Amino acid sequence: MNEIVYLNGEYLPREKARISPDDRGFIFADGVYEVVKYYNGKPFRFDDHIFRLNNSLSAVGLKFDTSWLAFAFDILLRKNNLQNKQAGVYWQITRGAGKRVHHFPENIKPTIYAFTFELPSMFEKLEKGIKVITHEDIRWLRCDIKSVSLLPNTMLYNKAVENGAGECILIRGGMVTEATHSSVLAVKNGKVYTHPLNNLVLPGITRKVVKEICLSNNIDFIENTFGEQELYEMDELMLAGTGSEIMPVIQVGEKITGLGTPGPVTMFLQDKFYKLV
Amino acid sequence: MNEIVYLNGEYLPREKARISPDDRGFIFADGVYEVVKYYNGKPFRFDDHIFRLNNSLSAVGLKFDTSWLAFAFDILLRKNNLQNKQAGVYWQITRGAGKRVHHFPENIKPTIYAFTFELPSMFEKLEKGIKVITHEDIRWLRCDIKSVSLLPNTMLYNKAVENGAGECILIRGGMVTEATHSSVLAVKNGKVYTHPLNNLVLPGITRKVVKEICLSNNIDFIENTFGEQELYEMDELMLAGTGSEIMPVIQVGEKITGLGTPGPVTMFLQDKFYKLV
């Protein structure tokens, strides 16, 4: 397929997209990104993604006007014939190419790269649930910034794959933070628990949607930390993310979660979520 | 100047060097690097750099034969007429370009990029010393890997520059770890103190050279953590690194270190260091 990507103002075939290896995204991971999901050509919670992107840009001191992005991504989806499909748009903004100096150079032009991808139906996984592993959360202390400084996430997710698991739940100081690219939510006695929003977790947009569904359906949504041991005592576990949507977790390491099938609260949230998208 | 860089087997003008934006170095910071200093065409401690590079590669599960690098860098220096100068070679190896998946794909070809740079004489700074600031060490928990996942380092160093300082000393749990791109060493009552080698600091090669100088000159070299408050009570402070060499620190934030001039132990170590290079 002749895939078209967006790079610095141009729409061009993927194999022709080229950047300088002096780009600070390549040299320093000096950039931020977002992934938006489109359902039948409509972006889901686009404004939330732009809001988070602006926060990430601001946190790393990168000035970039985001107001035109919706328009560009709409064109990109059409160019890839994905406007009527379930698709994702990935986009990344880095500080741009320049001399290798650790501080932020002035008069440097940001690089923007975006591509689309068709999202396979995860119906089977969403219905059956997945296994996860746990690992110490070795990431930095600004996980609220959605940066491309993702080596730890790839290393930890790779461990999950090596162990036949679909995600890796991260533990910092004995407490569950999130997973390598999704939020972690747990259910006990009908109440939903998740890590509070602070510097240790990404403010997940699907997490936010789950919170809204809980609040409008009289389900307690409790933003408190809980320990690794409690993972094994929860009635239900799930992951939430743009890619994962609301993914039941039925096994942590060698231990079965709850009854080993997606629980009633998880299924209720999934159902409400799909009515929104 | 017509600068020549090395990229995936080719020597080519810097402005012609181009990589795919799908390179995992750009998307995930999935790569490692080294910087070697050359004094009159001779690399300083090349084997130590290769040893550390191999450790970094191994830690991130990247298979790459490093045995031919010395030869390639020698050519690169000559092509840039730096063989008789004080110069640096920067090189970076990433997992290569592929579909954006968090885990490590198989059958992907690593990207290698290298460039040289002339190193300006730091004589004045090395003689006078510099000011530093301190900041919480927000980096990840595998700082022993020399990876390109450096966004925190750039953010923290940028804070130093904004405050008219030359480096930022990092504090984790109240203890001094290192600086954004150098090791931190302190002198009290003629003894040299620095953070022990573990996952929180890079095994600095200049740090190792300082240790050797200390041991062969009957100076105690004590690898113990020390607290942020102790920074202000030390007789001398210095930074050590391939770029910084042995750099006296004469001011931390608004407080003067020792007498506000490079101390005798620092100057002794500088002298012995320059006899080695």
Coordinates of C-alpha atoms in Angstrom, one line a residue:
Chain A
M1 CA 0.0 0.0 0.0
N2 CA 1.2 3.5 -0.9
E3 CA 1.2 4.9 2.6
I4 CA 1.2 8.7 3.0
V5 CA 2.7 10.4 6.0
Y6 CA 2.9 14.0 7.1
L7 CA 6.3 15.6 7.6
N8 CA 7.0 19.3 8.2
G9 CA 4.2 20.6 5.9
E10 CA 4.4 17.9 3.3
Y11 CA 2.3 14.8 2.6
L12 CA 4.6 12.2 1.1
P13 CA 5.1 8.4 0.7
R14 CA 6.4 6.9 3.9
E15 CA 9.5 5.6 2.3
K16 CA 10.4 9.1 1.1
A17 CA 10.0 10.7 4.5
R18 CA 13.5 11.6 5.8
I19 CA 14.8 13.7 8.7
S20 CA 18.2 14.8 9.8
P21 CA 19.9 12.5 12.3
D22 CA 20.8 15.8 14.1
D23 CA 17.2 16.1 15.0
R24 CA 16.9 16.5 18.8
G25 CA 14.2 13.9 18.7
F26 CA 16.8 11.4 17.6
I27 CA 19.7 12.7 19.6
F28 CA 18.0 13.6 22.9
A29 CA 14.4 12.3 22.8
D30 CA 13.6 16.0 22.9
G31 CA 10.0 15.8 21.8
V32 CA 6.4 14.9 22.6
Y33 CA 3.7 13.0 20.9
E34 CA 0.0 11.9 20.9
V35 CA -2.0 9.2 19.4
V36 CA -5.7 9.9 18.5
K37 CA -8.2 7.2 17.6
Y38 CA -10.7 7.8 14.8
Y39 CA -14.0 6.0 14.7
N40 CA -15.5 6.3 11.2
G41 CA -13.5 9.4 10.4
K42 CA -14.3 11.1 13.7
P43 CA -11.6 11.7 16.2
F44 CA -12.4 10.6 19.8
R45 CA -11.8 13.3 22.4
F46 CA -9.6 15.3 20.1
D47 CA -9.7 18.3 22.3
D48 CA -8.5 16.3 25.3
H49 CA -5.5 15.1 23.2
I50 CA -4.7 18.7 22.1
F51 CA -5.0 19.9 25.7
R52 CA -2.6 17.2 26.9
L53 CA -0.3 17.9 24.0
N54 CA -0.2 21.6 24.9
N55 CA 0.6 20.6 28.5
S56 CA 3.5 18.4 27.3
L57 CA 4.8 21.1 24.9
S58 CA 4.7 23.6 27.7
A59 CA 6.4 21.3 30.2
V60 CA 9.4 20.8 27.8
G61 CA 9.4 24.5 26.8
L62 CA 8.5 23.9 23.2
K63 CA 6.5 26.6 21.4
F64 CA 4.2 25.1 18.8
D65 CA 0.8 26.2 17.4
T66 CA -1.5 23.1 17.6
S67 CA -4.6 24.8 16.3
W68 CA -4.3 23.5 12.7
L69 CA -3.6 19.8 13.5
A70 CA -7.2 18.6 13.3
F71 CA -7.4 19.8 9.7
A72 CA -4.0 18.2 8.7
F73 CA -4.9 14.8 10.3
D74 CA -8.3 14.8 8.5
I75 CA -6.4 15.2 5.2
L76 CA -3.9 12.5 6.2
L77 CA -6.7 10.0 7.0
R78 CA -8.3 10.7 3.6
K79 CA -5.1 10.3 1.7
N80 CA -4.7 6.9 3.3
N81 CA -8.4 5.9 2.7
L82 CA -9.0 5.5 6.4
Q83 CA -11.7 8.1 6.8
N84 CA -14.4 5.4 7.2
K85 CA -12.4 3.0 9.3
Q86 CA -11.2 2.5 12.8
A87 CA -7.8 4.2 12.6
G88 CA -5.2 5.9 14.7
V89 CA -3.2 9.0 14.0
Y90 CA 0.2 9.2 15.6
W91 CA 2.0 12.5 15.7
Q92 CA 5.2 13.7 17.2
I93 CA 6.7 17.1 17.6
T94 CA 10.4 17.5 18.4
R95 CA 12.5 20.6 19.0
G96 CA 14.1 20.1 15.6
A97 CA 17.6 19.7 14.2
G98 CA 20.6 21.6 15.5
K99 CA 24.0 21.4 17.0
R100 CA 24.2 18.8 19.8
V101 CA 24.0 21.0 22.9
H102 CA 22.0 19.8 26.0
H103 CA 20.2 23.1 26.5
F104 CA 17.3 24.3 24.3
P105 CA 18.8 26.2 21.3
E106 CA 17.0 29.3 20.1
N107 CA 15.9 29.8 16.5
I108 CA 15.4 26.1 15.8
K109 CA 12.4 24.9 13.8
P110 CA 10.3 22.1 15.3
T111 CA 10.0 18.9 13.4
I112 CA 6.5 17.5 13.1
Y113 CA 5.8 13.9 11.9
A114 CA 2.5 12.2 11.7
F115 CA 1.3 8.9 10.3
T116 CA -2.0 6.9 10.3
F117 CA -2.6 3.3 10.9
E118 CA -5.7 1.0 10.6
L119 CA -6.6 -0.4 14.0
P120 CA -7.3 -4.1 14.0
S121 CA -10.4 -5.2 15.9
M122 CA -9.4 -6.2 19.4
F123 CA -12.8 -7.8 19.9
E124 CA -11.4 -11.2 21.0
K125 CA -8.9 -9.7 23.4
L126 CA -11.5 -7.3 24.8
E127 CA -13.9 -10.2 25.3
K128 CA -11.4 -12.6 26.8
G129 CA -9.0 -10.4 28.6
I130 CA -5.2 -10.6 28.7
K131 CA -2.4 -11.6 31.0
V132 CA 0.0 -9.0 32.3
I133 CA 3.3 -9.1 34.3
T134 CA 4.6 -6.6 36.8
H135 CA 7.9 -4.8 37.0
E136 CA 9.5 -2.0 39.0
D137 CA 8.6 1.3 37.5
I138 CA 12.0 2.4 36.3
R139 CA 10.8 5.5 34.4
W140 CA 11.5 9.1 35.1
L141 CA 9.6 11.3 37.5
R142 CA 7.7 13.3 34.9
C143 CA 5.5 10.5 33.5
D144 CA 2.7 13.2 33.1
I145 CA 4.6 14.5 30.1
K146 CA 3.9 12.4 27.0
S147 CA 7.4 12.5 25.7
V148 CA 9.2 10.3 23.2
S149 CA 11.8 9.5 25.9
L150 CA 10.3 6.0 25.9
L151 CA 13.2 3.6 26.1
P152 CA 12.1 2.3 29.6
N153 CA 8.6 1.8 28.3
T154 CA 9.9 -0.3 25.4
M155 CA 12.2 -2.3 27.6
L156 CA 9.4 -3.1 30.1
Y157 CA 6.9 -3.9 27.4
N158 CA 9.4 -6.1 25.8
K159 CA 9.6 -8.1 29.0
A160 CA 5.9 -8.6 28.9
V161 CA 6.0 -9.9 25.3
E162 CA 8.9 -12.2 26.3
N163 CA 6.7 -13.6 29.0
G164 CA 3.7 -14.1 26.8
A165 CA 1.9 -11.2 28.4
G166 CA 0.1 -8.2 26.8
E167 CA 1.2 -5.5 29.2
C168 CA 3.5 -4.8 32.1
I169 CA 2.1 -3.2 35.2
L170 CA 4.6 -0.9 36.9
I171 CA 5.3 -0.7 40.6
R172 CA 6.9 2.3 42.3
G173 CA 7.7 2.1 46.0
G174 CA 5.4 -0.9 46.3
M175 CA 2.5 0.9 44.7
V176 CA 0.9 0.4 41.3
T177 CA 1.4 3.4 39.0
E178 CA 0.2 2.5 35.5
A179 CA 1.3 0.2 32.7
T180 CA 3.9 0.9 29.9
H181 CA 1.3 2.4 27.6
S182 CA -2.0 2.3 29.5
S183 CA -3.7 3.3 32.8
V184 CA -4.4 0.6 35.4
L185 CA -7.8 0.4 37.0
A186 CA -9.0 -2.1 39.6
V187 CA -12.4 -3.0 41.0
K188 CA -13.1 -4.1 44.6
N189 CA -16.6 -4.4 45.9
G190 CA -18.1 -2.5 43.0
K191 CA -15.7 0.5 43.4
V192 CA -13.2 1.5 40.8
Y193 CA -9.6 2.4 42.0
T194 CA -6.8 4.0 40.1
H195 CA -3.6 6.0 40.8
P196 CA -4.3 9.7 41.3
L197 CA -3.1 12.1 38.6
N198 CA 0.4 13.4 39.5
N199 CA 3.9 13.3 38.1
L200 CA 4.1 9.5 38.2
V201 CA 1.3 8.7 35.7
L202 CA 0.1 10.0 32.3
P203 CA -3.3 11.7 32.5
G204 CA -4.9 9.1 30.4
I205 CA -7.8 10.2 28.2
T206 CA -9.6 6.8 28.3
R207 CA -9.0 6.9 32.1
K208 CA -10.9 10.2 32.1
V209 CA -13.7 8.8 30.0
V210 CA -14.0 5.8 32.5
K211 CA -14.2 8.3 35.3
E212 CA -17.0 10.2 33.6
I213 CA -18.9 6.9 33.0
C214 CA -18.5 6.0 36.6
L215 CA -19.6 9.3 37.9
S216 CA -22.7 9.4 35.7
N217 CA -23.6 5.8 36.7
N218 CA -23.1 6.1 40.5
I219 CA -20.0 3.9 40.5
D220 CA -17.4 5.2 43.0
F221 CA -14.2 6.2 41.2
I222 CA -11.5 6.4 43.8
E223 CA -8.2 8.0 42.9
N224 CA -5.9 6.5 45.5
T225 CA -2.7 4.4 45.2
F226 CA -2.9 0.7 45.9
G227 CA -0.1 -1.7 46.5
E228 CA 1.3 -4.5 44.3
Q229 CA -0.1 -7.1 46.7
E230 CA -3.6 -5.7 46.4
L231 CA -3.4 -6.4 42.6
Y232 CA -3.9 -10.0 43.5
E233 CA -6.9 -9.3 45.8
M234 CA -8.9 -7.2 43.4
D235 CA -12.2 -8.5 42.0
E236 CA -11.4 -7.1 38.6
L237 CA -8.5 -5.4 36.8
M238 CA -8.4 -3.5 33.6
L239 CA -6.2 -1.4 31.4
A240 CA -7.4 1.8 29.8
G241 CA -5.8 3.6 26.9
T242 CA -6.3 4.9 23.4
G243 CA -4.9 1.7 22.0
S244 CA -6.1 -0.7 24.7
E245 CA -9.5 0.9 25.0
I246 CA -10.9 -0.9 28.1
M247 CA -9.0 -4.1 28.3
P248 CA -9.8 -6.7 31.0
V249 CA -6.8 -8.2 32.8
I250 CA -7.5 -11.8 33.8
Q251 CA -4.0 -12.9 34.9
V252 CA -1.1 -11.1 36.7
G253 CA 2.0 -13.2 36.3
E254 CA 1.0 -16.7 37.3
K255 CA -2.0 -15.6 39.3
I256 CA -5.6 -15.5 38.0
T257 CA -7.5 -12.3 38.7
G258 CA -11.0 -12.6 40.2
L259 CA -12.7 -15.5 38.3
G260 CA -10.3 -15.4 35.4
T261 CA -12.8 -13.8 33.1
P262 CA -13.7 -10.1 32.5
G263 CA -15.8 -9.0 35.5
P264 CA -19.2 -7.3 35.5
V265 CA -17.9 -3.7 36.1
T266 CA -15.3 -4.0 33.4
M267 CA -18.0 -5.2 30.9
F268 CA -20.4 -2.5 32.0
L269 CA -17.7 0.1 31.4
Q270 CA -16.8 -1.4 28.0
D271 CA -20.4 -1.3 27.0
K272 CA -20.8 2.3 28.0
F273 CA -17.5 3.2 26.3
Y274 CA -18.6 1.7 23.0
K275 CA -21.8 3.7 23.1
L276 CA -19.7 6.8 23.3
V277 CA -17.3 6.1 20.4
Chain B
M1 CA 33.2 23.9 6.3
N2 CA 32.3 20.8 4.5
E3 CA 31.6 18.5 7.5
I4 CA 31.5 14.8 6.9
V5 CA 29.5 12.4 9.1
Y6 CA 29.2 8.7 9.2
L7 CA 25.8 7.1 8.6
N8 CA 25.1 3.4 8.1
G9 CA 28.4 2.6 6.3
E10 CA 28.6 5.9 4.4
Y11 CA 30.8 9.0 4.9
L12 CA 28.7 11.9 3.6
P13 CA 28.3 15.7 4.0
R14 CA 26.3 16.4 7.1
E15 CA 23.5 18.2 5.3
K16 CA 23.0 15.1 3.1
A17 CA 22.7 12.7 6.1
R18 CA 19.1 11.6 6.4
I19 CA 17.3 8.9 8.4
S20 CA 13.7 7.6 8.5
P21 CA 11.4 9.3 11.0
D22 CA 10.3 5.7 11.8
D23 CA 13.7 5.1 13.3
R24 CA 13.1 3.8 16.8
G25 CA 15.8 6.3 17.9
F26 CA 13.4 9.1 16.9
I27 CA 10.1 7.5 18.0
F28 CA 11.2 5.7 21.2
A29 CA 14.7 6.9 22.1
D30 CA 15.5 3.3 21.6
G31 CA 19.3 3.6 21.3
V32 CA 22.6 4.2 23.0
Y33 CA 25.6 6.4 22.4
E34 CA 29.1 7.3 23.4
V35 CA 31.4 10.4 23.0
V36 CA 35.1 9.8 22.8
K37 CA 37.7 12.5 23.0
Y38 CA 40.8 12.5 20.8
Y39 CA 44.0 14.2 21.8
N40 CA 46.2 14.7 18.7
G41 CA 44.5 11.9 16.8
K42 CA 44.6 9.5 19.7
P43 CA 41.4 8.4 21.4
F44 CA 41.5 8.6 25.2
R45 CA 40.4 5.4 26.9
F46 CA 38.8 4.0 23.8
D47 CA 38.6 0.5 25.2
D48 CA 36.7 1.9 28.2
H49 CA 34.2 3.6 26.0
I50 CA 33.7 0.4 23.9
F51 CA 33.3 -1.6 27.1
R52 CA 30.6 0.7 28.4
L53 CA 28.9 0.8 24.9
N54 CA 28.8 -3.0 24.9
N55 CA 27.2 -2.9 28.4
S56 CA 24.6 -0.3 27.2
L57 CA 23.9 -2.4 24.1
S58 CA 23.5 -5.5 26.1
A59 CA 21.2 -3.8 28.7
V60 CA 18.8 -2.7 26.0
G61 CA 19.0 -6.0 24.1
L62 CA 20.7 -4.6 21.0
K63 CA 23.1 -6.8 19.1
F64 CA 25.8 -4.9 17.4
D65 CA 29.4 -5.6 16.6
T66 CA 31.6 -2.8 17.9
S67 CA 35.0 -4.1 16.9
W68 CA 35.3 -2.0 13.7
L69 CA 34.4 1.3 15.3
A70 CA 37.9 2.5 16.1
F71 CA 38.9 2.2 12.4
A72 CA 35.8 4.0 11.2
F73 CA 36.2 6.9 13.6
D74 CA 39.8 7.3 12.6
I75 CA 38.8 7.7 9.0
L76 CA 36.0 10.1 10.1
L77 CA 38.5 12.3 12.0
R78 CA 40.8 12.4 9.0
K79 CA 38.0 13.3 6.6
N80 CA 37.3 16.3 8.9
N81 CA 41.0 17.3 9.3
L82 CA 40.7 16.8 13.0
Q83 CA 43.4 14.1 13.3
N84 CA 45.9 16.6 14.8
K85 CA 43.5 18.4 17.0
Q86 CA 41.6 18.1 20.2
A87 CA 38.3 16.6 19.0
G88 CA 35.4 14.5 19.9
V89 CA 33.6 11.7 18.2
Y90 CA 29.9 11.3 19.0
W91 CA 28.3 8.1 17.9
Q92 CA 24.9 6.6 18.4
I93 CA 23.4 3.3 17.7
T94 CA 19.6 2.8 17.6
R95 CA 17.6 -0.3 17.0
G96 CA 16.7 1.0 13.5
A97 CA 13.5 1.9 11.6
G98 CA 10.4 -0.3 11.8
K99 CA 6.7 -0.3 12.5
R100 CA 5.9 1.5 15.8
V101 CA 5.5 -1.3 18.3
H102 CA 6.7 -1.0 21.9
H103 CA 8.5 -4.3 22.0
F104 CA 11.8 -5.0 20.1
P105 CA 11.1 -6.1 16.6
E106 CA 13.1 -8.9 15.0
N107 CA 14.9 -8.6 11.7
I108 CA 15.5 -4.8 12.1
K109 CA 18.8 -3.2 11.1
P110 CA 20.4 -0.9 13.6
T111 CA 21.1 2.7 12.6
I112 CA 24.6 4.0 13.3
Y113 CA 25.3 7.7 13.2
A114 CA 28.6 9.4 14.1
F115 CA 30.0 12.9 13.8
T116 CA 33.1 14.7 14.9
F117 CA 33.6 18.1 16.5
E118 CA 36.5 20.2 17.4
L119 CA 36.7 20.8 21.1
P120 CA 37.3 24.4 22.1
S121 CA 39.9 24.9 24.8
M122 CA 38.2 25.1 28.1
F123 CA 41.4 26.5 29.7
E124 CA 39.7 29.5 31.2
K125 CA 36.8 27.6 32.7
L126 CA 39.1 24.8 33.9
E127 CA 41.3 27.4 35.6
K128 CA 38.5 29.5 37.1
G129 CA 35.8 26.9 37.8
I130 CA 32.1 27.2 37.2
K131 CA 28.8 27.8 39.0
V132 CA 26.3 25.0 39.2
I133 CA 22.7 24.7 40.4
T134 CA 21.0 21.7 42.0
H135 CA 17.7 20.0 41.1
E136 CA 15.8 16.9 42.0
D137 CA 17.1 13.9 39.9
I138 CA 14.0 13.2 37.8
R139 CA 15.7 10.7 35.5
W140 CA 14.9 7.0 35.2
L141 CA 16.4 4.3 37.4
R142 CA 18.8 2.9 34.8
C143 CA 21.2 5.9 34.5
D144 CA 24.0 3.3 34.2
I145 CA 22.8 2.8 30.6
K146 CA 24.2 5.5 28.3
S147 CA 21.0 5.9 26.3
V148 CA 19.6 8.6 24.1
S149 CA 16.5 8.8 26.3
L150 CA 17.9 12.2 27.4
L151 CA 14.9 14.5 27.6
P152 CA 15.3 14.9 31.4
N153 CA 19.0 15.7 31.1
T154 CA 18.3 18.4 28.5
M155 CA 15.5 19.9 30.6
L156 CA 17.7 20.0 33.7
Y157 CA 20.7 21.3 31.9
N158 CA 18.5 24.0 30.4
K159 CA 17.6 25.1 33.9
A160 CA 21.3 25.5 34.6
V161 CA 21.8 27.7 31.5
E162 CA 18.7 29.8 32.4
N163 CA 20.3 30.4 35.8
G164 CA 23.7 31.3 34.4
A165 CA 25.2 28.1 35.6
G166 CA 27.4 25.5 33.8
E167 CA 25.8 22.3 35.1
C168 CA 23.0 21.0 37.3
I169 CA 23.8 18.7 40.1
L170 CA 21.1 16.1 40.7
I171 CA 19.7 15.1 44.0
R172 CA 17.7 11.9 44.6
G173 CA 16.2 11.2 47.9
G174 CA 18.3 14.0 49.4
M175 CA 21.6 12.5 48.1
V176 CA 23.8 13.8 45.3
T177 CA 23.9 11.3 42.4
E178 CA 25.7 13.1 39.5
A179 CA 25.2 16.0 37.1
T180 CA 23.3 16.0 33.8
H181 CA 26.3 15.0 31.8
S182 CA 29.2 14.6 34.2
S183 CA 30.1 12.9 37.5
V184 CA 30.2 14.8 40.7
L185 CA 33.2 14.5 43.0
A186 CA 33.8 16.3 46.3
V187 CA 36.8 16.8 48.5
K188 CA 36.8 17.0 52.3
N189 CA 39.9 16.9 54.4
G190 CA 41.9 15.7 51.5
K191 CA 39.7 12.8 50.7
V192 CA 37.7 12.4 47.5
Y193 CA 34.0 11.4 47.7
T194 CA 31.7 10.3 44.9
H195 CA 28.5 8.3 44.4
P196 CA 29.1 4.6 44.2
L197 CA 28.5 2.9 40.8
N198 CA 25.0 1.5 40.6
N199 CA 21.9 2.0 38.6
L200 CA 21.6 5.7 39.6
V201 CA 24.8 7.0 37.9
L202 CA 26.7 6.5 34.7
P203 CA 30.0 4.7 35.2
G204 CA 32.0 7.7 34.1
I205 CA 35.3 7.1 32.4
T206 CA 36.9 10.3 33.6
R207 CA 35.6 9.4 37.1
K208 CA 37.4 6.1 36.6
V209 CA 40.6 7.9 35.6
V210 CA 40.3 10.2 38.7
K211 CA 40.0 7.1 40.8
E212 CA 43.1 5.6 39.3
I213 CA 45.0 8.9 39.9
C214 CA 43.8 9.0 43.5
L215 CA 44.8 5.3 44.2
S216 CA 48.3 5.8 42.7
N217 CA 48.9 9.0 44.7
N218 CA 47.6 7.8 48.1
I219 CA 44.5 9.9 48.0
D220 CA 41.5 8.2 49.6
F221 CA 38.8 7.7 47.0
I222 CA 35.6 7.0 48.8
E223 CA 32.6 5.7 46.9
N224 CA 29.8 6.7 49.2
T225 CA 26.7 8.8 48.8
F226 CA 26.6 12.2 50.4
G227 CA 23.7 14.6 51.0
E228 CA 22.7 17.8 49.3
Q229 CA 23.5 19.8 52.4
E230 CA 27.0 18.3 52.5
L231 CA 27.6 19.9 49.1
Y232 CA 27.9 23.2 50.8
E233 CA 30.3 21.9 53.5
M234 CA 32.8 20.4 51.1
D235 CA 36.3 21.9 50.7
E236 CA 36.2 21.3 47.0
L237 CA 33.8 20.2 44.4
M238 CA 34.4 19.1 40.8
L239 CA 32.7 17.6 37.8
A240 CA 34.3 14.9 35.7
G241 CA 33.4 13.9 32.2
T242 CA 34.7 13.4 28.7
G243 CA 33.5 16.9 27.8
S244 CA 34.0 18.6 31.2
E245 CA 37.4 16.8 31.9
I246 CA 38.0 17.8 35.5
M247 CA 36.0 21.0 36.1
P248 CA 36.2 22.8 39.4
V249 CA 32.9 23.9 40.8
I250 CA 33.3 27.2 42.8
Q251 CA 29.6 28.0 43.4
V252 CA 26.5 26.0 44.0
G253 CA 23.4 28.1 43.6
E254 CA 24.1 31.3 45.5
K255 CA 26.7 29.7 47.8
I256 CA 30.4 29.8 47.3
T257 CA 32.3 26.4 47.5
G258 CA 35.4 26.4 49.7
L259 CA 37.4 29.5 49.0
G260 CA 35.6 30.2 45.7
T261 CA 38.6 29.1 43.7
P262 CA 39.7 25.7 42.4
G263 CA 41.1 23.8 45.4
P264 CA 44.5 22.1 45.7
V265 CA 43.2 18.5 45.2
T266 CA 41.2 19.5 42.1
M267 CA 44.3 21.2 40.7
F268 CA 46.5 18.2 41.5
L269 CA 44.0 15.9 39.7
Q270 CA 43.8 18.2 36.7
D271 CA 47.6 18.2 36.5
K272 CA 47.9 14.4 36.6
F273 CA 45.0 14.1 34.2
Y274 CA 46.6 16.3 31.5
K275 CA 49.8 14.3 31.9
L276 CA 47.8 11.2 30.9
V277 CA 46.0 12.7 27.8

